[in-house]
Amino acid sequence: MERSLTKETPSLVGTTVKLQGWVENLRILSKVSFLDLRDRSGKVQCIAEFKLEDLTIESVVEIEGEVIKRPEKMVKEGSETGTVEIQIKSYKVLNKAAALPIPVAGDGYDINEESRLKYRYLDLRRDRLSKNLKLRSDFVRAVRESLYNQGFVEVETPMLTAPTKEGARDFIVPSRMQPGKFYALPQSPQQYKQLLMAAGVENYFQVARCVRDENLRADRGFEHTQIDVETSFRTQEEVRAVMEKMVKESIKAVKGNIKPGDFPVLTYKEVIEKFGDDKFDIRTEEEKEKGILAFAWVTRYPMFKKVDKEDIAEVRDGKSGWTFTHNPFSGTIAEHKEWHLKGEHLDEIEATQYDLVCNGFEMGSGSVRNHDPELLRATYKIMGYSPEETEASIGHMLKAFELGTPPHGGMALGIDRLVMLLAGEKSLKEVIPFPMTYSGNTSVMDAPIEAKPEQLKDLGIKVEK
Ligand code: ASP
């Protein structure tokens, strides 16, 4: 017999079905037993006229039974399968669950984080988290559809690569074939996506994993996922329009509540004067209560800033005491190109950079790039790089920009935070399947761990204690 899903049972009254799933609830009385069976589609009540003595909560079972209509006054309101129950004829235990280290019932907010992450596969069984996972999947699907419809191509870029600066420290990976040399994990696909513009792709996107070694905050690990976009021959307004369309369409697809109308566009100067911070909230109290998502663009960011001496990555990137505010590849507004080339008025130079904020969070960031090799050299010179150091760091970009690279720009939109808001959650961890702990340990599996002596030998690495 083929398996049916619990959700299908109301349309199968009078037939015998085979169901497979988890025992969510179990009540064994003297003559009858009640069992709530859960599968990916939902749950249904099953009844046996005998004792289901060998069952435990969260065991995986297979049940064969007849679908029976429940009497009118016993219909369970608010349940998709509330009109029926399954009269169990036979059952099989497919995997018996021992005593559970954490409960699967309930929303789980009150369980300590360490246990939730150690047994994340149990935690993810709970209704709230399985819905969050599904929401994330539906959202990413809608994003892909919107971008495909707008003529974009999905392209993968390498994970083992050379460093690309996004203002964090790199995670580096030793090479066994070339001892003493290292790859970096991508802080973003920034350089590759620009090289794809040089390759004539014109419209690129990727659901990209990015890895940044930054100080962990309560809800953030080292990895995140972003919708990474790059496009050629478009003005800043046109790039933003692509992204705005994508955001609106994909939020609509998951029935999210978005403030109607065009996203307002403010300048960096305006928002600092008005809100004191570029992560601001434009919602009214009423909109906050209704859970509305209110987006706004911020434009005209400064290109450079003074290095924050507490920030090691910034200190390393900006040897001159100056570094980029967002991205070293951002372009400069036409009026300030002269200053940029000459390295003058550094604190006044404005970049063709934009951020997207929503409900007080930065959701994404992007720019129309600098595809003029002289200006890009000037950026690195301003940060204190010698011509040789610049060549070693971004010589490949400079070369590509001398071989027919169209004007281009793009953006990255963080998925974790947006799905968090869509799900009405307060922590990123609630929408990341296997998040990291605050101390940087992985969930379920144990990392980081010490390498084996033979691995270190292969890599020519000695660990100092
Ligand atoms: N590379 C930037 C980031 O990952 C986004 C962009 O400028 O496209 O934040």
Short mmCIF file of C-alpha atoms and ligand atoms in Angstrom, two decimals:
data_model
loop_
_atom_site.label_atom_id
_atom_site.label_comp_id
_atom_site.label_asym_id
_atom_site.label_seq_id
_atom_site.Cartn_x
_atom_site.Cartn_y
_atom_site.Cartn_z
CA MET A 1 0.00 0.00 0.00
CA GLU A 2 1.25 3.49 -0.79
CA ARG A 3 1.83 5.97 1.99
CA SER A 4 -0.74 8.72 2.49
CA LEU A 5 -0.04 12.01 4.24
CA THR A 6 -2.03 12.93 7.32
CA LYS A 7 -3.28 16.06 5.57
CA GLU A 8 -4.93 13.91 2.88
CA THR A 9 -6.97 11.85 5.33
CA PRO A 10 -10.14 14.05 5.37
CA SER A 11 -10.61 13.20 1.68
CA LEU A 12 -10.07 9.47 2.27
CA VAL A 13 -12.99 8.72 4.64
CA GLY A 14 -14.04 5.06 4.47
CA THR A 15 -10.76 3.82 3.02
CA THR A 16 -7.83 2.09 4.62
CA VAL A 17 -4.65 4.13 4.60
CA LYS A 18 -1.01 3.65 5.45
CA LEU A 19 0.51 6.54 7.42
CA GLN A 20 4.10 6.98 8.52
CA GLY A 21 5.37 9.53 10.98
CA TRP A 22 6.14 10.46 14.56
CA VAL A 23 4.16 9.81 17.73
CA GLU A 24 3.50 13.31 18.94
CA ASN A 25 1.08 12.41 21.70
CA LEU A 26 0.16 9.15 23.30
CA ARG A 27 -2.55 8.21 25.81
CA ILE A 28 -2.88 4.58 26.76
CA LEU A 29 -6.08 3.77 28.65
CA SER A 30 -7.26 0.35 29.79
CA LYS A 31 -9.16 -0.52 26.61
CA VAL A 32 -8.17 2.08 24.05
CA SER A 33 -5.09 4.06 23.08
CA PHE A 34 -4.98 7.48 21.43
CA LEU A 35 -2.09 8.59 19.35
CA ASP A 36 -1.42 11.83 17.46
CA LEU A 37 0.61 10.97 14.40
CA ARG A 38 2.67 13.76 12.84
CA ASP A 39 4.26 13.87 9.42
CA ARG A 40 5.56 16.71 7.28
CA SER A 41 2.04 17.71 6.26
CA GLY A 42 0.48 17.96 9.72
CA LYS A 43 -1.03 15.52 12.20
CA VAL A 44 -4.05 13.32 12.73
CA GLN A 45 -5.53 11.50 15.69
CA CYS A 46 -5.38 7.69 15.58
CA ILE A 47 -7.25 5.31 17.86
CA ALA A 48 -6.50 1.67 18.71
CA GLU A 49 -8.85 -0.65 20.55
CA PHE A 50 -5.86 -2.15 22.31
CA LYS A 51 -2.85 -0.93 24.26
CA LEU A 52 -0.04 0.61 22.20
CA GLU A 53 2.30 -0.37 24.96
CA ASP A 54 5.56 -0.52 23.05
CA LEU A 55 5.24 3.04 21.74
CA THR A 56 6.96 6.12 23.11
CA ILE A 57 6.68 9.82 22.32
CA GLU A 58 8.58 10.74 19.11
CA SER A 59 8.99 7.12 17.98
CA VAL A 60 8.61 6.67 14.23
CA VAL A 61 5.70 4.39 13.34
CA GLU A 62 3.80 3.03 10.41
CA ILE A 63 0.08 2.66 10.85
CA GLU A 64 -2.57 1.00 8.75
CA GLY A 65 -6.09 1.93 9.58
CA GLU A 66 -9.46 3.08 8.39
CA VAL A 67 -10.28 6.76 8.06
CA ILE A 68 -13.46 7.46 10.01
CA LYS A 69 -15.52 10.62 10.14
CA ARG A 70 -15.77 12.08 13.62
CA PRO A 71 -19.27 12.87 14.92
CA GLU A 72 -20.26 16.48 14.19
CA LYS A 73 -19.93 17.66 17.80
CA MET A 74 -16.46 16.14 18.15
CA VAL A 75 -14.92 17.94 15.18
CA LYS A 76 -11.65 19.53 16.34
CA GLU A 77 -11.71 23.21 15.45
CA GLY A 78 -8.60 24.71 13.93
CA SER A 79 -7.16 21.37 12.85
CA GLU A 80 -6.96 20.46 9.18
CA THR A 81 -7.71 16.85 10.01
CA GLY A 82 -10.12 17.63 12.83
CA THR A 83 -13.07 16.00 11.01
CA VAL A 84 -11.53 12.53 10.93
CA GLU A 85 -9.64 9.96 12.96
CA ILE A 86 -7.83 6.77 12.06
CA GLN A 87 -9.00 3.45 13.43
CA ILE A 88 -5.72 1.56 13.77
CA LYS A 89 -5.77 -2.00 12.35
CA SER A 90 -2.05 -2.69 12.58
CA TYR A 91 1.14 -0.78 13.23
CA LYS A 92 4.89 -1.18 13.10
CA VAL A 93 7.57 0.63 15.06
CA LEU A 94 10.15 1.89 12.54
CA ASN A 95 12.39 3.54 15.10
CA LYS A 96 11.77 3.60 18.81
CA ALA A 97 12.58 6.84 20.61
CA ALA A 98 14.30 6.71 23.99
CA ALA A 99 13.55 9.31 26.68
CA LEU A 100 13.85 12.72 25.00
CA PRO A 101 16.64 15.08 26.13
CA ILE A 102 14.45 18.06 25.17
CA PRO A 103 10.71 18.21 24.56
CA VAL A 104 9.52 18.55 20.99
CA ALA A 105 6.08 19.85 21.97
CA GLY A 106 5.67 23.56 22.64
CA ASP A 107 7.46 26.58 21.19
CA GLY A 108 10.80 25.72 22.83
CA TYR A 109 11.72 29.28 23.81
CA ASP A 110 12.17 28.27 27.45
CA ILE A 111 14.62 25.41 26.77
CA ASN A 112 18.27 26.32 27.26
CA GLU A 113 20.12 27.09 24.08
CA GLU A 114 22.89 24.57 24.56
CA SER A 115 20.42 21.68 24.63
CA ARG A 116 18.41 23.07 21.76
CA LEU A 117 21.50 23.26 19.57
CA LYS A 118 22.99 19.95 20.70
CA TYR A 119 19.73 18.21 19.77
CA ARG A 120 18.86 20.56 16.97
CA TYR A 121 17.23 17.77 14.92
CA LEU A 122 14.70 17.36 17.74
CA ASP A 123 14.32 21.10 18.13
CA LEU A 124 13.61 21.44 14.40
CA ARG A 125 10.75 18.94 14.69
CA ARG A 126 8.72 21.44 16.67
CA ASP A 127 5.97 23.12 14.76
CA ARG A 128 7.38 26.62 15.07
CA LEU A 129 10.80 25.76 13.71
CA SER A 130 9.60 23.47 10.96
CA LYS A 131 7.37 26.35 9.80
CA ASN A 132 10.33 28.74 9.90
CA LEU A 133 12.36 26.35 7.76
CA LYS A 134 9.55 26.09 5.24
CA LEU A 135 9.07 29.86 5.19
CA ARG A 136 12.75 30.31 4.42
CA SER A 137 12.53 27.82 1.58
CA ASP A 138 9.43 29.49 0.14
CA PHE A 139 11.05 32.89 0.39
CA VAL A 140 14.24 31.82 -1.40
CA ARG A 141 12.16 30.15 -4.08
CA ALA A 142 10.22 33.38 -4.64
CA VAL A 143 13.46 35.37 -4.79
CA ARG A 144 14.81 32.99 -7.42
CA GLU A 145 11.61 33.23 -9.44
CA SER A 146 11.60 37.02 -9.34
CA LEU A 147 15.22 37.20 -10.47
CA TYR A 148 14.79 34.58 -13.21
CA ASN A 149 11.79 36.55 -14.46
CA GLN A 150 13.94 39.67 -14.51
CA GLY A 151 16.50 37.92 -16.72
CA PHE A 152 19.07 36.88 -14.11
CA VAL A 153 21.30 33.82 -14.21
CA GLU A 154 22.29 31.89 -11.09
CA VAL A 155 26.04 31.28 -10.98
CA GLU A 156 28.12 29.58 -8.28
CA THR A 157 31.47 30.97 -7.24
CA PRO A 158 34.32 29.23 -5.35
CA MET A 159 34.44 28.69 -1.60
CA LEU A 160 38.20 28.12 -1.49
CA THR A 161 39.60 31.32 -2.86
CA ALA A 162 41.73 34.42 -2.33
CA PRO A 163 40.62 37.00 0.26
CA THR A 164 37.96 39.55 -0.64
CA LYS A 165 37.50 42.41 1.80
CA GLU A 166 34.18 43.05 3.49
CA GLY A 167 35.65 44.54 6.63
CA ALA A 168 36.07 41.32 8.63
CA ARG A 169 38.95 38.94 9.28
CA ASP A 170 39.31 36.04 6.88
CA PHE A 171 38.89 32.39 7.69
CA ILE A 172 41.88 30.75 6.10
CA VAL A 173 42.28 27.15 5.00
CA PRO A 174 45.71 25.54 4.67
CA SER A 175 46.69 23.92 1.40
CA ARG A 176 48.06 20.37 1.61
CA MET A 177 49.47 20.42 -1.91
CA GLN A 178 51.31 23.66 -1.32
CA PRO A 179 52.36 23.58 2.34
CA GLY A 180 52.61 26.98 3.96
CA LYS A 181 49.99 28.46 1.61
CA PHE A 182 46.39 29.20 2.43
CA TYR A 183 43.02 29.78 0.79
CA ALA A 184 40.50 32.21 2.28
CA LEU A 185 36.80 31.41 2.61
CA PRO A 186 34.80 34.14 0.84
CA GLN A 187 33.62 37.07 2.93
CA SER A 188 31.36 37.55 -0.10
CA PRO A 189 31.47 36.66 -3.81
CA GLN A 190 32.22 40.34 -4.53
CA GLN A 191 35.21 39.95 -6.82
CA TYR A 192 33.87 36.92 -8.68
CA LYS A 193 30.56 38.59 -9.35
CA GLN A 194 32.34 41.61 -10.79
CA LEU A 195 34.51 39.29 -12.87
CA LEU A 196 31.28 37.69 -14.14
CA MET A 197 30.36 41.15 -15.44
CA ALA A 198 33.72 41.19 -17.21
CA ALA A 199 32.68 37.78 -18.55
CA GLY A 200 29.56 39.26 -20.14
CA VAL A 201 27.00 37.52 -17.90
CA GLU A 202 25.26 40.91 -17.43
CA ASN A 203 22.73 39.68 -14.84
CA TYR A 204 24.12 37.45 -12.06
CA PHE A 205 22.73 36.22 -8.80
CA GLN A 206 23.58 33.61 -6.23
CA VAL A 207 22.15 32.41 -2.94
CA ALA A 208 25.59 32.82 -1.49
CA ARG A 209 27.17 31.57 1.72
CA CYS A 210 29.60 34.09 3.19
CA VAL A 211 32.04 33.51 6.00
CA ARG A 212 33.40 36.36 8.09
CA ASP A 213 35.51 36.12 11.21
CA GLU A 214 33.91 38.93 13.18
CA ASN A 215 33.07 39.33 16.82
CA LEU A 216 30.02 37.23 17.51
CA ARG A 217 26.88 38.86 18.74
CA ALA A 218 24.23 36.98 20.69
CA ASP A 219 22.40 35.80 17.61
CA ARG A 220 25.03 35.85 14.88
CA GLY A 221 27.49 33.15 13.83
CA PHE A 222 30.38 33.39 11.42
CA GLU A 223 28.36 32.35 8.38
CA HIS A 224 25.43 33.98 6.70
CA THR A 225 23.50 33.60 3.48
CA GLN A 226 22.84 36.47 1.14
CA ILE A 227 21.05 36.99 -2.14
CA ASP A 228 24.02 38.26 -4.06
CA VAL A 229 23.28 40.24 -7.22
CA GLU A 230 25.36 42.01 -9.86
CA THR A 231 24.18 43.59 -13.10
CA SER A 232 25.72 45.51 -15.99
CA PHE A 233 24.76 48.68 -17.87
CA ARG A 234 22.29 49.88 -15.22
CA THR A 235 22.19 53.11 -13.29
CA GLN A 236 22.06 53.12 -9.52
CA GLU A 237 18.29 53.75 -9.68
CA GLU A 238 17.86 50.83 -12.05
CA VAL A 239 19.84 48.43 -9.84
CA ARG A 240 17.76 49.46 -6.85
CA ALA A 241 14.57 48.97 -8.87
CA VAL A 242 15.56 45.35 -9.64
CA MET A 243 16.14 44.69 -5.95
CA GLU A 244 12.99 46.50 -4.84
CA LYS A 245 10.88 44.45 -7.25
CA MET A 246 12.50 41.25 -6.00
CA VAL A 247 11.93 42.15 -2.35
CA LYS A 248 8.29 43.10 -2.94
CA GLU A 249 7.48 40.04 -5.04
CA SER A 250 9.11 37.55 -2.72
CA ILE A 251 7.57 39.03 0.44
CA LYS A 252 4.18 38.98 -1.24
CA ALA A 253 4.72 35.34 -2.22
CA VAL A 254 5.15 34.34 1.43
CA LYS A 255 2.21 36.56 2.49
CA GLY A 256 4.44 38.94 4.39
CA ASN A 257 3.05 42.30 5.40
CA ILE A 258 4.93 45.03 3.54
CA LYS A 259 4.23 48.76 3.66
CA PRO A 260 2.69 49.65 0.30
CA GLY A 261 4.28 52.03 -2.18
CA ASP A 262 7.80 52.75 -3.35
CA PHE A 263 10.57 52.43 -0.78
CA PRO A 264 11.52 55.96 0.30
CA VAL A 265 15.03 57.06 -0.67
CA LEU A 266 17.00 59.10 1.89
CA THR A 267 20.57 60.29 1.88
CA TYR A 268 23.03 59.21 4.54
CA LYS A 269 23.29 62.80 5.71
CA GLU A 270 19.52 63.08 6.08
CA VAL A 271 19.15 59.89 8.09
CA ILE A 272 22.01 60.74 10.43
CA GLU A 273 20.46 64.15 11.08
CA LYS A 274 17.00 62.71 11.53
CA PHE A 275 17.62 59.37 13.28
CA GLY A 276 21.23 59.59 14.47
CA ASP A 277 21.90 56.16 12.93
CA ASP A 278 21.66 54.64 9.47
CA LYS A 279 19.73 51.67 10.86
CA PHE A 280 16.45 53.41 11.47
CA ASP A 281 12.80 52.53 11.69
CA ILE A 282 10.19 54.44 9.67
CA ARG A 283 7.18 52.57 11.03
CA THR A 284 4.42 54.22 13.01
CA GLU A 285 3.44 52.64 16.34
CA GLU A 286 0.40 51.16 14.64
CA GLU A 287 2.50 49.64 11.86
CA LYS A 288 4.80 48.15 14.49
CA GLU A 289 1.87 46.47 16.19
CA LYS A 290 0.66 45.07 12.89
CA GLY A 291 4.07 43.56 12.13
CA ILE A 292 4.51 45.57 8.94
CA LEU A 293 7.85 45.56 7.14
CA ALA A 294 8.83 49.09 6.15
CA PHE A 295 11.83 49.37 3.83
CA ALA A 296 13.85 52.43 2.96
CA TRP A 297 16.93 53.14 0.86
CA VAL A 298 19.89 55.10 2.07
CA THR A 299 22.16 56.63 -0.58
CA ARG A 300 25.22 58.86 -0.80
CA TYR A 301 27.39 57.17 1.80
CA PRO A 302 30.89 58.43 2.44
CA MET A 303 33.44 56.35 0.54
CA PHE A 304 36.14 56.44 3.23
CA LYS A 305 36.28 56.59 6.99
CA LYS A 306 38.97 56.77 9.62
CA VAL A 307 40.08 53.37 10.84
CA ASP A 308 38.53 52.22 14.11
CA LYS A 309 41.66 51.28 16.08
CA GLU A 310 39.73 48.67 18.08
CA ASP A 311 38.85 46.81 14.91
CA ILE A 312 41.77 44.61 13.88
CA ALA A 313 40.41 43.95 10.37
CA GLU A 314 40.05 47.69 9.76
CA VAL A 315 43.51 48.38 11.10
CA ARG A 316 44.92 45.81 8.68
CA ASP A 317 42.85 47.03 5.69
CA GLY A 318 43.52 50.71 6.24
CA LYS A 319 47.23 51.03 6.79
CA SER A 320 47.11 54.78 6.20
CA GLY A 321 44.52 55.30 8.93
CA TRP A 322 41.75 55.50 6.30
CA THR A 323 39.63 52.63 5.03
CA PHE A 324 36.52 52.07 2.88
CA THR A 325 33.13 52.44 4.59
CA HIS A 326 31.43 49.56 2.77
CA ASN A 327 33.40 48.08 -0.02
CA PRO A 328 36.69 48.99 -1.68
CA PHE A 329 35.13 48.35 -5.10
CA SER A 330 32.39 50.97 -4.72
CA GLY A 331 32.39 53.85 -7.18
CA THR A 332 32.49 57.55 -6.43
CA ILE A 333 29.86 60.09 -7.47
CA ALA A 334 30.92 61.99 -10.60
CA GLU A 335 31.54 65.29 -8.76
CA HIS A 336 34.04 63.69 -6.37
CA LYS A 337 36.13 61.62 -8.78
CA GLU A 338 38.80 64.30 -8.98
CA TRP A 339 39.23 64.32 -5.17
CA HIS A 340 39.30 60.52 -5.16
CA LEU A 341 42.03 60.40 -7.81
CA LYS A 342 44.10 62.98 -5.98
CA GLY A 343 43.39 61.60 -2.50
CA GLU A 344 41.94 64.93 -1.29
CA HIS A 345 38.93 65.72 0.96
CA LEU A 346 38.80 62.08 1.98
CA ASP A 347 36.03 62.58 4.52
CA GLU A 348 33.82 64.31 1.95
CA ILE A 349 34.04 61.86 -0.95
CA GLU A 350 30.67 60.24 -1.56
CA ALA A 351 30.32 56.73 -2.91
CA THR A 352 27.71 55.41 -5.33
CA GLN A 353 26.71 53.18 -2.45
CA TYR A 354 23.30 52.33 -1.07
CA ASP A 355 21.87 50.36 1.82
CA LEU A 356 18.45 48.87 2.28
CA VAL A 357 17.07 49.10 5.80
CA CYS A 358 13.93 47.61 7.26
CA ASN A 359 12.40 48.07 10.71
CA GLY A 360 15.66 49.32 12.18
CA PHE A 361 17.94 46.69 10.62
CA GLU A 362 20.38 46.85 7.74
CA MET A 363 19.00 44.35 5.24
CA GLY A 364 21.46 44.79 2.45
CA SER A 365 24.06 46.89 0.88
CA GLY A 366 25.44 47.50 -2.57
CA SER A 367 26.93 49.96 -4.97
CA VAL A 368 27.56 50.90 -8.52
CA ARG A 369 31.19 49.89 -8.80
CA ASN A 370 34.30 51.58 -9.74
CA HIS A 371 35.28 49.98 -13.05
CA ASP A 372 38.02 52.50 -13.80
CA PRO A 373 41.40 50.93 -12.95
CA GLU A 374 42.94 54.32 -12.09
CA LEU A 375 40.25 55.09 -9.54
CA LEU A 376 40.50 51.61 -8.05
CA ARG A 377 44.27 52.07 -7.69
CA ALA A 378 43.54 55.38 -6.01
CA THR A 379 41.23 53.65 -3.48
CA TYR A 380 44.03 51.31 -2.46
CA LYS A 381 46.56 54.12 -2.38
CA ILE A 382 44.29 56.07 -0.04
CA MET A 383 44.17 53.01 2.24
CA GLY A 384 47.97 53.01 2.32
CA TYR A 385 48.80 50.25 -0.15
CA SER A 386 51.98 50.54 -2.19
CA PRO A 387 51.60 49.93 -5.96
CA GLU A 388 53.13 46.46 -5.43
CA GLU A 389 50.75 45.62 -2.58
CA THR A 390 47.79 46.79 -4.65
CA GLU A 391 48.91 44.65 -7.56
CA ALA A 392 49.31 41.60 -5.31
CA SER A 393 45.89 42.15 -3.77
CA ILE A 394 43.67 43.10 -6.72
CA GLY A 395 45.90 42.91 -9.80
CA HIS A 396 43.39 40.52 -11.42
CA MET A 397 40.57 43.08 -11.02
CA LEU A 398 42.71 45.88 -12.43
CA LYS A 399 43.59 43.65 -15.39
CA ALA A 400 39.95 42.71 -16.03
CA PHE A 401 39.05 46.41 -15.98
CA GLU A 402 41.53 46.94 -18.81
CA LEU A 403 40.02 44.18 -20.95
CA GLY A 404 36.47 45.33 -21.65
CA THR A 405 34.43 45.34 -18.42
CA PRO A 406 31.04 47.05 -18.66
CA PRO A 407 29.87 49.52 -16.01
CA HIS A 408 28.16 47.48 -13.34
CA GLY A 409 26.69 47.47 -9.87
CA GLY A 410 24.91 45.19 -7.49
CA MET A 411 23.89 44.39 -4.02
CA ALA A 412 23.59 41.70 -1.40
CA LEU A 413 20.49 41.14 0.67
CA GLY A 414 20.86 39.13 3.87
CA ILE A 415 18.34 36.31 4.04
CA ASP A 416 18.64 35.39 7.70
CA ARG A 417 17.46 38.71 9.09
CA LEU A 418 14.66 39.19 6.58
CA VAL A 419 13.26 35.70 7.22
CA MET A 420 13.57 36.40 10.94
CA LEU A 421 11.32 39.45 10.55
CA LEU A 422 8.92 37.58 8.27
CA ALA A 423 8.66 34.77 10.82
CA GLY A 424 8.07 37.27 13.64
CA GLU A 425 11.14 35.93 15.46
CA LYS A 426 13.55 37.93 17.60
CA SER A 427 16.71 35.93 17.00
CA LEU A 428 18.45 34.93 13.77
CA LYS A 429 19.03 31.51 15.29
CA GLU A 430 15.33 30.72 15.03
CA VAL A 431 15.50 30.78 11.23
CA ILE A 432 18.94 29.23 10.72
CA PRO A 433 18.74 25.42 10.59
CA PHE A 434 22.03 24.71 12.38
CA PRO A 435 23.23 27.92 14.02
CA MET A 436 26.40 28.42 15.97
CA THR A 437 26.60 29.03 19.69
CA TYR A 438 27.74 32.39 21.00
CA SER A 439 31.18 30.93 21.64
CA GLY A 440 31.51 29.84 18.01
CA ASN A 441 30.71 26.13 18.38
CA THR A 442 28.62 24.36 15.79
CA SER A 443 25.29 22.78 16.61
CA VAL A 444 24.96 18.98 16.90
CA MET A 445 28.45 18.25 15.54
CA ASP A 446 31.47 19.26 17.49
CA ALA A 447 33.59 21.97 15.88
CA PRO A 448 36.08 23.50 16.12
CA ILE A 449 38.19 20.54 17.27
CA GLU A 450 41.90 19.87 17.33
CA ALA A 451 43.39 18.51 14.12
CA LYS A 452 44.99 15.07 14.19
CA PRO A 453 48.81 15.04 14.31
CA GLU A 454 48.94 13.36 10.87
CA GLN A 455 46.70 16.08 9.41
CA LEU A 456 48.98 18.79 10.74
CA LYS A 457 51.97 16.92 9.37
CA ASP A 458 50.35 16.76 5.89
CA LEU A 459 49.85 20.52 6.05
CA GLY A 460 53.27 21.31 7.48
CA ILE A 461 51.68 23.10 10.43
CA LYS A 462 52.84 23.21 14.04
CA VAL A 463 50.33 24.39 16.63
CA GLU A 464 51.72 26.56 19.40
CA LYS A 465 49.98 26.05 22.71
N1 ASP B 1 29.72 42.55 -1.33
C1 ASP B 1 28.78 43.29 -0.52
C2 ASP B 1 28.48 42.46 0.72
O1 ASP B 1 28.61 41.25 0.72
C3 ASP B 1 27.49 43.55 -1.19
C4 ASP B 1 27.65 44.27 -2.48
O2 ASP B 1 28.22 45.37 -2.50
O3 ASP B 1 27.14 43.75 -3.46
O4 ASP B 1 28.06 43.02 1.72
#
